[in-house]
Amino acid sequence: MNDPTPLAGLYKQSYSQRQSLLAEYANLTDGELALLEAGLTPEQADMMIENVAGRYALPFGLATNFLINQQEVVVPMVVEEPSIVAGASFAAKLARTGGGFKTSSSDPVMIGQVQVLDLPDLDEAVAKLRSAEADLLAKADHDPIIRKFGGGARGIECRPLPDTPAGPMLIVHILYDCRDAMGANTVNTAAEIIAPMIEQITGGRVNLRIISNLADRRTARAECIIPAKALARAEFSGSQVARSIFEAWAFAVADPYRAATHNKGIMNGIDAVVMATGNDWRAVEAGAHAYAARDGRYTSLTEWSLVEEMGEITQLKGVLEIPLAVGTVGGATKAHPIARVAMKILGNPDAQNLAEIMVAVGLAQNFAAIRALGTEGIQRGHMRLHARQVALAAGAQGSLVQEIADQLVAEGVIREDRAKELLAKYSNS
Ligand code: NAD
């Protein structure tokens, strides 16, 4: 019988075996596999940013076991930190025991901001803008391609800020459905187009016209339910592990010092997929952390709860909902050759489905981190995986990398100075 989980056991394969399995799974051509090796050409790199003097490669890994809305998904992740791909794959495997991840998302509506100053009466300006909303929207709706796909300008909102260090000002939001684009360029253009009209209507003076990265109209949500019995590990019962995950989450809810690290763990997973697909991880990071502080205090982005039956914990339930402004067109998504291969591996989802995959990965990553923290601690597993990077940093090459890493783990001293000593010893022997 075929294994129902695509690419299961990938961690046991060699680099080249993984490439063959991936090619077969995602129907990659030899040319696409070659792109995974070559990445950007110097000419492409030179066209992407300014003053280019080289190219910088990062590992491209694959997280397995993801079942999202009953669909199998193999997730490409680009990241330099060990344990992230393993953690996501492990968490996704446990989530399968409860049916995997269920996801949903809002329409891809972004916010553009126009800052209006020198207004004697903010309320009067708001009233004038409200009555001109239809004209403003018609003017803002500048992109025929986005319109063709069912997107475009959606609404005008006014946010008076009567008391700022520069005095009173009115902030006008233009809501814009960007469909499969991340939308920063599109929305910035819309904000710039309507600015003179806003000055004319209000008599005020416009200063900034720019997208907001607090994309709280463009959210993606994932949830999973894990049976407690699937959580049992070594000396810990399933209900003990479930409770410790719940307690770890409560810590992050109540304490911003912990919440920052808790949310960093979520973003470990999300950023890696954002990177793999050529999206803007600074935009996604900014949106996530601003959202985590939306009620005035920085807190956990996830929510974990326990289901009890007759005094026994039977299930652990996790939810993550965050702003996710990612696209499948525009920016570097189509310009970066590896991003195109990553999208093919994902089955070429649209922007909403891509965001839903990312939010499922974020929830899995959070689970993996707090499960490890609440049981054996993360250092044992993490440092074992980190040992190879320490050996590399010490200058080891070829088979010596694994040999030195194994020795560091056996000694329980995973430090570069010890790796250098071992390297000198092995190189001289
Ligand atoms: P873009 O302008 O490169 O592409 C978007 C365009 O693609 C649309 O205007 C549309 O004409 C076209 N398109 C084709 N098919 C489409 C479809 N199915 N759905 C939607 N549009 C379709 O990119 P963008 O998404 O407007 O901007 C993203 C870029 O802006 C990123 O590189 C980002 O880093 C950058 N940026 C970000 C910020 C910020 O986040 N604060 C600010 C400025 C720029």
GROMACS .gro file of C-alpha atoms and ligand atoms in nm, residues 142-143 145-146 149 178-188 210-211 213 280 282-283 329-332, ligand 1:
model
   70
  142HIS     CA    1  -0.663   5.246  -1.109
  143ASP     CA    2  -0.558   4.888  -1.190
  145ILE     CA    3  -0.582   4.387  -1.418
  146ILE     CA    4  -0.676   4.370  -1.052
  149PHE     CA    5  -0.966   3.946  -1.132
  178CYS     CA    6  -0.534   4.327  -0.415
  179ARG     CA    7  -0.635   3.973  -0.522
  180ASP     CA    8  -0.312   3.776  -0.584
  181ALA     CA    9  -0.075   4.070  -0.537
  182MET     CA   10   0.083   4.159  -0.203
  183GLY     CA   11  -0.027   4.500  -0.314
  184ALA     CA   12   0.216   4.756  -0.173
  185ASN     CA   13   0.288   4.915  -0.510
  186THR     CA   14  -0.077   4.898  -0.613
  187VAL     CA   15  -0.203   5.053  -0.289
  188ASN     CA   16   0.070   5.317  -0.278
  210ILE     CA   17   0.163   5.489   0.189
  211ILE     CA   18   0.041   5.134   0.259
  213ASN     CA   19   0.167   4.694   0.711
  280ASP     CA   20   0.828   4.037   0.163
  282ARG     CA   21   0.958   4.246   0.662
  283ALA     CA   22   0.600   4.332   0.568
  329VAL     CA   23   0.229   3.781  -0.852
  330GLY     CA   24   0.437   4.097  -0.829
  331GLY     CA   25   0.743   4.179  -0.622
  332ALA     CA   26   1.003   3.901  -0.639
  430NAD     P1   27   0.366   4.467  -0.822
  430NAD     O1   28   0.335   4.610  -0.845
  430NAD     O2   29   0.500   4.417  -0.868
  430NAD     O3   30   0.256   4.374  -0.890
  430NAD     C1   31   0.120   4.386  -0.871
  430NAD     C2   32   0.054   4.394  -1.006
  430NAD     O4   33   0.041   4.266  -1.066
  430NAD     C3   34  -0.087   4.445  -0.997
  430NAD     O5   35  -0.090   4.584  -0.994
  430NAD     C4   36  -0.152   4.385  -1.121
  430NAD     O6   37  -0.150   4.478  -1.227
  430NAD     C5   38  -0.067   4.267  -1.159
  430NAD     N1   39  -0.141   4.138  -1.152
  430NAD     C6   40  -0.136   4.039  -1.244
  430NAD     N2   41  -0.213   3.935  -1.208
  430NAD     C7   42  -0.271   3.967  -1.090
  430NAD     C8   43  -0.359   3.898  -1.000
  430NAD     N3   44  -0.406   3.775  -1.024
  430NAD     N4   45  -0.393   3.960  -0.886
  430NAD     C9   46  -0.347   4.083  -0.857
  430NAD     N5   47  -0.264   4.154  -0.939
  430NAD    C10   48  -0.225   4.097  -1.055
  430NAD     O7   49   0.357   4.425  -0.671
  430NAD     P2   50   0.269   4.467  -0.547
  430NAD     O8   51   0.210   4.340  -0.498
  430NAD     O9   52   0.178   4.583  -0.572
  430NAD    O10   53   0.383   4.517  -0.445
  430NAD    C11   54   0.466   4.424  -0.379
  430NAD    C12   55   0.606   4.480  -0.370
  430NAD    O11   56   0.606   4.604  -0.303
  430NAD    C13   57   0.695   4.389  -0.290
  430NAD    O12   58   0.818   4.376  -0.360
  430NAD    C14   59   0.718   4.468  -0.162
  430NAD    O13   60   0.842   4.433  -0.103
  430NAD    C15   61   0.714   4.608  -0.209
  430NAD     N6   62   0.686   4.718  -0.116
  430NAD    C16   63   0.644   4.697   0.013
  430NAD    C17   64   0.617   4.805   0.096
  430NAD    C18   65   0.565   4.778   0.236
  430NAD    O14   66   0.528   4.666   0.266
  430NAD     N7   67   0.560   4.880   0.322
  430NAD    C19   68   0.631   4.935   0.047
  430NAD    C20   69   0.671   4.954  -0.085
  430NAD    C21   70   0.698   4.845  -0.167
   0.00000   0.00000   0.00000
